[in-house]
Short mmCIF file of C-alpha atoms in Angstrom, two decimals:
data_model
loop_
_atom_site.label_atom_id
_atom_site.label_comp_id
_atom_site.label_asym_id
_atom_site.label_seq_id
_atom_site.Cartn_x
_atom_site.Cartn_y
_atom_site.Cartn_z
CA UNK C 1 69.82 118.95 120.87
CA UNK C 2 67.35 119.51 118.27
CA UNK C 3 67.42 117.71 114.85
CA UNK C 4 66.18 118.40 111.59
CA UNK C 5 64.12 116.03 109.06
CA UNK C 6 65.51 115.42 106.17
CA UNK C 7 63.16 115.56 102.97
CA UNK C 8 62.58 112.34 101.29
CA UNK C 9 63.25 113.75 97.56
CA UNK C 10 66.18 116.21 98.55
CA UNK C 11 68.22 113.73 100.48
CA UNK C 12 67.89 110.06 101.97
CA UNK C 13 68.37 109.89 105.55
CA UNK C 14 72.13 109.99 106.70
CA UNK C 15 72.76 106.27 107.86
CA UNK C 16 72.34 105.95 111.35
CA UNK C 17 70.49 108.99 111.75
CA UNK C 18 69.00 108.73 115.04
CA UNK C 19 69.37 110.30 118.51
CA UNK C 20 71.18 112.93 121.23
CA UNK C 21 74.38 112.46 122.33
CA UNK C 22 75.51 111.42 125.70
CA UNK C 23 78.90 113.48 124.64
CA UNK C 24 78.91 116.48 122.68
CA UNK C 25 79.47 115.97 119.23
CA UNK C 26 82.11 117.72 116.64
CA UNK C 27 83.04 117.17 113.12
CA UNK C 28 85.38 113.87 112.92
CA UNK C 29 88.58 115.13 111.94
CA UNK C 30 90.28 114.34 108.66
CA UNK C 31 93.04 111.47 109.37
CA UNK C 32 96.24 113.13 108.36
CA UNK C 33 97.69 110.71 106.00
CA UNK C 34 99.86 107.69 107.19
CA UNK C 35 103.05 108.51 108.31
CA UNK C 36 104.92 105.80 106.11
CA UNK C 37 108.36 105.51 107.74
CA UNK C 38 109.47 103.43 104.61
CA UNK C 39 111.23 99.24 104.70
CA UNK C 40 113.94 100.88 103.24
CA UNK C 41 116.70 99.06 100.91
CA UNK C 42 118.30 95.74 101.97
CA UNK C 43 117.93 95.77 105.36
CA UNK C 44 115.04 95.23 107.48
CA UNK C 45 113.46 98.53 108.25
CA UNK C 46 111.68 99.57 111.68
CA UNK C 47 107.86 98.94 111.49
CA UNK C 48 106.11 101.20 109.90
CA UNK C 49 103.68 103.91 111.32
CA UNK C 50 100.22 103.36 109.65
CA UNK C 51 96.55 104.49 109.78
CA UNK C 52 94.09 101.23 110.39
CA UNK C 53 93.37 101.37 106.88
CA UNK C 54 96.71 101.25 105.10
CA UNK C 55 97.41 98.51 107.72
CA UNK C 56 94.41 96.33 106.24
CA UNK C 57 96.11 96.97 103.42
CA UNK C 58 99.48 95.87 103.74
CA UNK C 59 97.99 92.76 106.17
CA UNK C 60 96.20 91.61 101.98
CA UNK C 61 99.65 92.00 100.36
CA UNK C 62 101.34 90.29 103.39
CA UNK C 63 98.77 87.55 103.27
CA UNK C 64 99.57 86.58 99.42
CA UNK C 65 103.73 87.15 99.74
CA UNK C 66 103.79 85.16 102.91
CA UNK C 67 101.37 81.95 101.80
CA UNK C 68 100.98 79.36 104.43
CA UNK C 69 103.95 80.98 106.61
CA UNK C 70 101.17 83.79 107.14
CA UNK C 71 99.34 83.48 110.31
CA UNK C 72 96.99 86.16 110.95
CA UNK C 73 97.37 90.02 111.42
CA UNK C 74 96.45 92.88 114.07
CA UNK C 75 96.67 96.49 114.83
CA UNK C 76 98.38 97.84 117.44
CA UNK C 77 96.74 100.95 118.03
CA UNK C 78 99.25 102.31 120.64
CA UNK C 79 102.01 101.91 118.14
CA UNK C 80 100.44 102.66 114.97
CA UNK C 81 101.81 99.28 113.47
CA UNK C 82 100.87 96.66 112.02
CA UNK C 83 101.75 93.27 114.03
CA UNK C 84 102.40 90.14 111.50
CA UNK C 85 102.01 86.55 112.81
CA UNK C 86 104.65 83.57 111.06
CA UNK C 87 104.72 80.54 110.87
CA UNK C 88 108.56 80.41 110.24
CA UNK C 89 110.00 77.10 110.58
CA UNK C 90 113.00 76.48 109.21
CA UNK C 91 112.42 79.60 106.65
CA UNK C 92 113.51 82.87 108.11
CA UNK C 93 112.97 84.65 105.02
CA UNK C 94 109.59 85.03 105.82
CA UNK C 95 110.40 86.91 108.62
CA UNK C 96 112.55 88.95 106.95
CA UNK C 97 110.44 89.80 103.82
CA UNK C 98 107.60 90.94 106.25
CA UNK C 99 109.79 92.88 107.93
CA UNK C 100 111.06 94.70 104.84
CA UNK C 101 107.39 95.64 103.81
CA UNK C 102 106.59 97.48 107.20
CA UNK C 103 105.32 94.78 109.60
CA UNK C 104 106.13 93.94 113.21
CA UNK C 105 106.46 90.47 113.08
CA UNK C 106 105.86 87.72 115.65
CA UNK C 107 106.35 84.10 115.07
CA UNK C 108 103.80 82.07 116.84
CA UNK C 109 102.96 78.02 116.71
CA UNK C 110 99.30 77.91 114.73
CA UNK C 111 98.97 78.16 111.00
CA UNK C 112 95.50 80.09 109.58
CA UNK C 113 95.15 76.15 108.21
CA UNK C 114 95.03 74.78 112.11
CA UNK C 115 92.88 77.41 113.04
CA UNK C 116 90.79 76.88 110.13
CA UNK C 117 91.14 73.52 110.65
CA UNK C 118 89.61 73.91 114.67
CA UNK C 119 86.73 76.29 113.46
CA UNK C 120 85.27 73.25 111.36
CA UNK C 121 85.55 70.99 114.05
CA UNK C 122 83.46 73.61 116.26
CA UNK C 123 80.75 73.53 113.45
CA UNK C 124 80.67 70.29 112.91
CA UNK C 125 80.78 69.40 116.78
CA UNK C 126 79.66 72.20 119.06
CA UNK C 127 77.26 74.25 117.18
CA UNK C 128 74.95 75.16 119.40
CA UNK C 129 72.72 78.31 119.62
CA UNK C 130 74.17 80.77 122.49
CA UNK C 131 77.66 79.63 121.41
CA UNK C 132 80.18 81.68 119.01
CA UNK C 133 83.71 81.72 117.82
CA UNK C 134 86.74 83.74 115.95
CA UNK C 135 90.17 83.61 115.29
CA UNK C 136 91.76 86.04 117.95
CA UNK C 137 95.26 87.00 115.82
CA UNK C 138 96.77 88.62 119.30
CA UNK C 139 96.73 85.13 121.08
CA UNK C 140 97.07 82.79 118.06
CA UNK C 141 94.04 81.16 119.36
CA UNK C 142 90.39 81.01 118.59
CA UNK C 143 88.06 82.89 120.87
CA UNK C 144 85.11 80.39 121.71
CA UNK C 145 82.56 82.31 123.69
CA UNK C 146 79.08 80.99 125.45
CA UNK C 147 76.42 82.91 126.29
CA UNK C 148 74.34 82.45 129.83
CA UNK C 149 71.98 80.25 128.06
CA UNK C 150 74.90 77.22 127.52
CA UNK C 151 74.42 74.93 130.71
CA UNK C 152 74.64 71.14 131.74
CA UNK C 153 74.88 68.84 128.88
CA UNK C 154 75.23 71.97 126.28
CA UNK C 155 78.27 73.54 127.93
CA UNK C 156 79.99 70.14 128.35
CA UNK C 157 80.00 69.49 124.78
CA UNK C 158 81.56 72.51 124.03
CA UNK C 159 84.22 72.98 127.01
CA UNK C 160 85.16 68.52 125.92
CA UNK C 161 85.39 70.02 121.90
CA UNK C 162 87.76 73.12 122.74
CA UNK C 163 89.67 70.25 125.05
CA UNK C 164 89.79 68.35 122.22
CA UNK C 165 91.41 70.59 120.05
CA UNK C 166 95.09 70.28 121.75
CA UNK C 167 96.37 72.83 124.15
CA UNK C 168 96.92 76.15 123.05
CA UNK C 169 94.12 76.12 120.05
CA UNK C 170 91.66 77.68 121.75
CA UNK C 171 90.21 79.79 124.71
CA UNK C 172 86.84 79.09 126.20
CA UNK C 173 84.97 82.45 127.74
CA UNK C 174 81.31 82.86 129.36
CA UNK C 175 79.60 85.56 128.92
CA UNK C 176 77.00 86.87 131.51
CA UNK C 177 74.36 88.17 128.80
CA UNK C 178 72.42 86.17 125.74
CA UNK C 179 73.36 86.35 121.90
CA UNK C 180 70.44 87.97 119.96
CA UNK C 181 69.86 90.12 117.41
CA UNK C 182 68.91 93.73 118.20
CA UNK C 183 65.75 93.94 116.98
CA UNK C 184 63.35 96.38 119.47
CA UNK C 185 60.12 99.04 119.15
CA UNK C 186 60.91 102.47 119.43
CA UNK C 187 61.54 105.49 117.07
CA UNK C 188 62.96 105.14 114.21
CA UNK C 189 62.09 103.45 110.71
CA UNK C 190 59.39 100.53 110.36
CA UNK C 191 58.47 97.93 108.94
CA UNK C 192 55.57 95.09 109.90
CA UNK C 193 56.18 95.81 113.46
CA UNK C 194 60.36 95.85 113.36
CA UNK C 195 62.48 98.50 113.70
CA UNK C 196 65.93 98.63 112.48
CA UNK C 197 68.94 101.09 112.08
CA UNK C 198 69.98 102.14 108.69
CA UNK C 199 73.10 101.09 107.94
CA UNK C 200 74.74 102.86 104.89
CA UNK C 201 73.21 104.54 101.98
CA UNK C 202 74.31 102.94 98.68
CA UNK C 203 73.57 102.56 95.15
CA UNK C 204 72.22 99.81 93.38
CA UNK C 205 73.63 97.80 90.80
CA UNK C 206 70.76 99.23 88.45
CA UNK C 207 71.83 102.87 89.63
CA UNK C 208 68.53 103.44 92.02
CA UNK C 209 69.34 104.58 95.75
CA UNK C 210 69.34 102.45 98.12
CA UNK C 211 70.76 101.35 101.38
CA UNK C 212 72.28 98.38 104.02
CA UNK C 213 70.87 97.26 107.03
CA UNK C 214 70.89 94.15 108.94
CA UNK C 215 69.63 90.71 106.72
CA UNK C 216 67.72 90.02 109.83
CA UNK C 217 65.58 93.17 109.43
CA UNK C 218 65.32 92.73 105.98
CA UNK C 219 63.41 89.27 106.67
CA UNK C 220 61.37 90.80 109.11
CA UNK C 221 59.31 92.81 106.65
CA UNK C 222 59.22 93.63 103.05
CA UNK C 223 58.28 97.56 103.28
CA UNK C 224 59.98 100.41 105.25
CA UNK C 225 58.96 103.62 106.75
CA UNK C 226 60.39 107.05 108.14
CA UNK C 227 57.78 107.22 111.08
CA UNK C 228 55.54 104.27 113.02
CA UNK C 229 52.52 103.46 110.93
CA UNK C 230 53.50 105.48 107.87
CA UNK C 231 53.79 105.40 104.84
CA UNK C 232 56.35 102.88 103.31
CA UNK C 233 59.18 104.79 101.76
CA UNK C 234 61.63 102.04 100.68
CA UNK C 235 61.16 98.57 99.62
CA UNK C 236 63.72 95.24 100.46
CA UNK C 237 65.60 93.87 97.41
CA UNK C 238 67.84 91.43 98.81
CA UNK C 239 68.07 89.89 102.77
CA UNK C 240 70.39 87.51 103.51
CA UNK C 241 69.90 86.17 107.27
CA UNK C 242 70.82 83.81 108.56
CA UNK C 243 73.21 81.77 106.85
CA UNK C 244 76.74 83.40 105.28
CA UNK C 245 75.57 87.17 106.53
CA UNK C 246 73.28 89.33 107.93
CA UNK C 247 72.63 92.00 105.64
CA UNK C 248 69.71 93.36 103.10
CA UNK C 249 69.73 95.53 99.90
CA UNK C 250 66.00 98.25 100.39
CA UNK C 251 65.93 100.35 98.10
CA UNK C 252 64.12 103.92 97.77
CA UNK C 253 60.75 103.91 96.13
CA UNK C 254 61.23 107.14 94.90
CA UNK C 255 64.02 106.82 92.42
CA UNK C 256 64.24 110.66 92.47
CA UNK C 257 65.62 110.07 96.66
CA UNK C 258 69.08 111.22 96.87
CA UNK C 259 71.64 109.13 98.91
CA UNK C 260 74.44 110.60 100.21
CA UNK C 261 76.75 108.59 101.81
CA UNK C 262 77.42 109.93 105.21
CA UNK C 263 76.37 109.14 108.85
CA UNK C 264 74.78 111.38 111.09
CA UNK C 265 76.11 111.47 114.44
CA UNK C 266 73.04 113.90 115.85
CA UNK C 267 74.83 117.33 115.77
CA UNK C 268 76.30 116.59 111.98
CA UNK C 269 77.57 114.09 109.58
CA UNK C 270 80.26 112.46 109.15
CA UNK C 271 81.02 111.76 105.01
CA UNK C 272 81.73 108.23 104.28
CA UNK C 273 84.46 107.91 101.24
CA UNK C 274 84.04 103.97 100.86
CA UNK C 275 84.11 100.77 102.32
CA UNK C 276 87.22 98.74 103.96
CA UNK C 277 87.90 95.97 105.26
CA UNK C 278 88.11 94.98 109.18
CA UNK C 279 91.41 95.16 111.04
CA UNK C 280 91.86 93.63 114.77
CA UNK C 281 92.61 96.19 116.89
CA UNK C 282 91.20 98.59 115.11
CA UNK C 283 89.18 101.42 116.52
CA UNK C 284 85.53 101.74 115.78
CA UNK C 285 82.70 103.31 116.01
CA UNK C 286 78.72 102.58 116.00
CA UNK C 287 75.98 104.44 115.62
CA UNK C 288 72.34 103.33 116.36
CA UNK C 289 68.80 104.46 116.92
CA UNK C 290 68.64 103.25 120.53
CA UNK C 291 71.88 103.69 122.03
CA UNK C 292 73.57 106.56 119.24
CA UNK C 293 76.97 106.62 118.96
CA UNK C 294 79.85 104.15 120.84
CA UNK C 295 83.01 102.95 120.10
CA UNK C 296 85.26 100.27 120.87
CA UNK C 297 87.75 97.86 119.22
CA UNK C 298 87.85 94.93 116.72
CA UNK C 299 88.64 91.83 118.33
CA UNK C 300 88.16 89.18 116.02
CA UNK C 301 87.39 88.13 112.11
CA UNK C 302 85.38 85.50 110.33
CA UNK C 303 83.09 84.78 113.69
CA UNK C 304 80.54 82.12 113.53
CA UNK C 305 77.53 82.99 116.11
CA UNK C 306 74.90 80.49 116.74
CA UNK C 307 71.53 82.46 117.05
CA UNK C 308 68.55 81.01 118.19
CA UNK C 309 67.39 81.74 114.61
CA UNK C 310 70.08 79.98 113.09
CA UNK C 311 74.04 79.84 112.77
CA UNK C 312 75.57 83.43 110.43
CA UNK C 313 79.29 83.32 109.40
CA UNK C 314 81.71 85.84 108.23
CA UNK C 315 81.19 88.34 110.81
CA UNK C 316 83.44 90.17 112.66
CA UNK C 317 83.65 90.63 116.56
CA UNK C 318 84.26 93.70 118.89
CA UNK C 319 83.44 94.74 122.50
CA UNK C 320 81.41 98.23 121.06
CA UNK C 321 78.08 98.05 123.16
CA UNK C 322 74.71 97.42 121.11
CA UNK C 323 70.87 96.96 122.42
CA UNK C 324 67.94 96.09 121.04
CA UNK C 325 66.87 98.80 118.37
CA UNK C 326 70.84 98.73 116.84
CA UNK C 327 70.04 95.98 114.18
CA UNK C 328 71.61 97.59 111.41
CA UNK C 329 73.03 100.47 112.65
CA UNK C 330 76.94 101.48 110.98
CA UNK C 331 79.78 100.80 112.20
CA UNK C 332 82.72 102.98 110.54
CA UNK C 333 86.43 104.69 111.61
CA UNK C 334 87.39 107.86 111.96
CA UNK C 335 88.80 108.38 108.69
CA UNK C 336 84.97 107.99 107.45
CA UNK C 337 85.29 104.49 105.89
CA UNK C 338 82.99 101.85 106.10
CA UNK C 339 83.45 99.01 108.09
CA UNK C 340 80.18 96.86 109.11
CA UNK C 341 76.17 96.31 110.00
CA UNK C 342 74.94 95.70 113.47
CA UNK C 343 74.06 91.96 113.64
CA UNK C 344 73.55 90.86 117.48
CA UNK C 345 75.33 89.97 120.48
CA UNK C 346 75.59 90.15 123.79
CA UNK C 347 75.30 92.40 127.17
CA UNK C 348 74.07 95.95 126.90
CA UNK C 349 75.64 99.73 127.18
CA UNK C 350 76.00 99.41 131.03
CA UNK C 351 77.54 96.54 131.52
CA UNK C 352 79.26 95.42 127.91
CA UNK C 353 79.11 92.53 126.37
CA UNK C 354 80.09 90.72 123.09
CA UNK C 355 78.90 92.32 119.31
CA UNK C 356 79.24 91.46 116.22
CA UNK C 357 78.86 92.95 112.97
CA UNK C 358 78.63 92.03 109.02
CA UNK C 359 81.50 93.56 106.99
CA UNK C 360 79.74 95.75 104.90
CA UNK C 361 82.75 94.93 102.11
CA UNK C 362 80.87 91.33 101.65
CA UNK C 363 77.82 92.81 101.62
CA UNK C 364 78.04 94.86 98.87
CA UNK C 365 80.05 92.21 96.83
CA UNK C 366 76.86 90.19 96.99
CA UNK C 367 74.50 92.78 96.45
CA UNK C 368 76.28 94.59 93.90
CA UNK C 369 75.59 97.98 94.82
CA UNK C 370 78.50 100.54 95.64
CA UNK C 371 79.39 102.95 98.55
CA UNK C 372 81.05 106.61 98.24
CA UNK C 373 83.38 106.90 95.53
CA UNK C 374 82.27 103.56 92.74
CA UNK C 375 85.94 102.25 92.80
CA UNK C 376 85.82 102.01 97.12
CA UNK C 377 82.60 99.97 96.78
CA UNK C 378 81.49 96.70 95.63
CA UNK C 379 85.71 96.09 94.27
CA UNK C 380 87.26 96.61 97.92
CA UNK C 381 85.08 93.82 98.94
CA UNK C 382 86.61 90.46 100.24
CA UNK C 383 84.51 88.21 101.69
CA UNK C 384 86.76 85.75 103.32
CA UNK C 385 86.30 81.91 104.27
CA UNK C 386 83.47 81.72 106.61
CA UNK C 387 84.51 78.92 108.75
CA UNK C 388 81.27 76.79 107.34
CA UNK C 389 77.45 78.19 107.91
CA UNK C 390 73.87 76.89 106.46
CA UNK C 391 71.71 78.76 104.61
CA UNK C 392 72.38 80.84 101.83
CA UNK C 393 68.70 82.79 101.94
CA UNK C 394 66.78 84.95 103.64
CA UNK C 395 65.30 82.14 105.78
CA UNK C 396 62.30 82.42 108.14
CA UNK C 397 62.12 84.67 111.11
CA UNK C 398 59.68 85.62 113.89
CA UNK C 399 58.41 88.81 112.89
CA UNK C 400 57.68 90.12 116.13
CA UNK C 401 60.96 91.80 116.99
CA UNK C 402 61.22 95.60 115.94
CA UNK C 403 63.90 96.53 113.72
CA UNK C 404 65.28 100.21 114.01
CA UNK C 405 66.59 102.25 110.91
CA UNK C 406 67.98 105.55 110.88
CA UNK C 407 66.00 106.49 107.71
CA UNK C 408 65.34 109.99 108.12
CA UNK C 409 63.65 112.20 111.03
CA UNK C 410 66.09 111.73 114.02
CA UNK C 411 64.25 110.83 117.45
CA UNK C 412 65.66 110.92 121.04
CA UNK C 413 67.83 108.13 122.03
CA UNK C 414 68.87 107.45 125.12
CA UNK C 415 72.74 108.62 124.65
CA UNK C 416 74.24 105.76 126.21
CA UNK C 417 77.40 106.32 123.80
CA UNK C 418 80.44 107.51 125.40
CA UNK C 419 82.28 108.29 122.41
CA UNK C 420 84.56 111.18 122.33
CA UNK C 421 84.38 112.29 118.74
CA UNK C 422 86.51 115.20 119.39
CA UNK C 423 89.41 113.68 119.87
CA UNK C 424 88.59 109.93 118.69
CA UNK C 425 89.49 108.07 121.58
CA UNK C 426 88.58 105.11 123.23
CA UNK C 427 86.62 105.25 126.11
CA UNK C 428 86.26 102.06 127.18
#
């Protein structure tokens, strides 16, 4: 599959721009608009058939009308609904006022306050690097997850702080591979050694192009390139890693570049409208410079993960595969909305593991720039209550990793995604 460079001053490089599919590769199809049965009248109507998207949506509204009965939210992809956790009690007009609006709901024993509640009590007890954590709205628990690293006196801690929590708070998983960020060498765009995957072209709150990547690649270096040892072609504003985010603002130093905001999948690109928040159960996909394009499903929001670097909040969790070179790649649905920025995790594109991503919605919130249409960008954004985190800055970081963006001239990856793009479905 042969690709084609992109001039710098005719067009910035299509986020994610980067390798040769494993799968053969065809335009995403438009989603055809949700297929709104309706909470008709008085009585409570059958849940509604929704798109990920509208079901984010109606989650927001559900969150405000419901207050402290709400518990959390989820997708159920098989059944195009959205599923609505309640804490009833004695009040069943919770139920029935989330039923009127759409929802599935489910009434289940832990408030967002307990959960909340148990998420401090990790940070302030068990925060240790290799460790992680997230609300998991499908078992009304939160998903505490160690990587191969946690042993002895480390993993005792944690497994005697989820214990302490009470019985059905929390879940306690190992997992075979080690949290890190992606950071590798390879093809793609450079900076002091790093390479990193562009995330999403943007523009600035001045009006100059720019774009998102991961805040750990922004840290790494100051000055970006389209090609190993050449010249820099875009400049970091802003890097927040680690602390409440991963993410950095670079912006083009030609203020002549054009952005377009769009991701290239390696046969064409796929036009991004806007930014939107994370749903669980949503469908997903990623695309990278080292392992090009994979999908998978959202598992859990607000994760805290404990690199070796330091502890980032706010993230959101899936089982899509990532490897080193990823850092910053996009991570966006079929309906060409933007969802998050490769951070780190876990495992590989053989054998799986844990990932996790910053919502792109809080990024551009704090960096003021907007994505696709200026009313879908920085205003969608809602950056949620990190459960804790240090660090508000940039912060230190060995430079020595490589950081891989998709800035321009697309090189050969190794095609390790399986994602049908055809048809949009999960493969794994």
């Amino acid at each position: 599959m042969s690709h084609q460079r992109i001039p710098k001053r005719k067009a910035a490089l299509a986020a994610g721009a980067v390798v040769a599919l494993g799968a053969a590769a065809v335009l995403l199809p438009n989603a055809n608009a949700s297929q709104d049965d309706g909470g008709s009248g008085g009585t409570a109507a059958a849940p509604r058939t929704l798109k990920a998207a509208d079901a984010s949506d109606l989650a927001s509204q559900l969150s405000g009308l419901l207050g402290d009965a709400f518990a959390g939210s989820y997708y159920d992809a098989g059944k195009q609904q959205l599923v609505v956790n309640v804490v009833a009690g004695d009040n069943n007009d919770v139920v029935v006022r989330a039923e009127k609006a759409g929802a599935a709901v489910r009434e289940v024993d832990n408030s967002i306050a307990e959960l909340k509640a148990g998420a401090g009590t990790l940070k302030s007890e068990a925060t240790i690097p290799g460790t992680s954590w997230a609300v998991d709205p499908r078992t009304n628990k939160i998903l505490v997850t160690a990587d191969s690293t946690v042993t002895g006196a480390s993993w005792d801690r944690l497994e005697s702080t989820v214990e302490g929590l009470g019985p059905g708070m929390a879940t306690l998983k190992k997992s075979a591979g080690t949290f890190k960020t992606f950071l590798s060498g390879g093809d793609a765009i450079f900076g002091g050694g790093a390479r990193c995957s562009l995330g999403f072209n943007v523009t600035a709150s001045d009006g100059s192009p720019a774009f998102l990547t991961a805040g750990h690649c922004g840290v790494a270096a100051a000055e970006w390139s389209d090609a190993q040892g050449g010249q820099p072609v875009a400049t970091v504003d802003q890097a927040v890693f680690p602390g409440q985010g991963d993410f950095a603002l670079v912006t083009y130093d030609d203020p002549a570049t054009e952005a377009p905001s769009e991701v290239n999948v390696g046969s064409q690109t796929v036009p991004i409208s806007g930014a939107a928040e994370a749903t669980v159960g949503q469908q997903v996909f990623r695309m990278g410079s080292t392992t090009g394009l994979a999908d998978g499903q959202v598992l859990g929001l607000d994760a805290t993960v404990n690199y070796p670097e330091g502890t980032v909040t706010g993230l959101i969790q899936t089982d899509v595969c990532a490897e080193p070179g990823d850092s910053g790649g996009s991570l966006f649905t079929q309906d060409g909305l933007a969802i998050g920025l490769t951070s780190g995790g876990s495992g590989d594109c053989t054998a799986g593991g844990e990932t996790f991503f910053q919502p792109v919605t809080t990024a551009l919130q704090a960096v003021g720039a907007t994505l696709g249409d200026a009313a879908a960008g920085a205003g969608g954004a809602g950056a949620g209550d990190p459960s804790g985190g240090e660090g508000t800055g940039a912060g230190d970081q060995a430079g020595g990793g490589e950081a891989d963006n998709g800035m321009g001239d697309a090189g050969d990856g190794t095609g390790a995604g399986d994602a049908d793009v055809s048809g949009l479905t999960q493969t794994h």
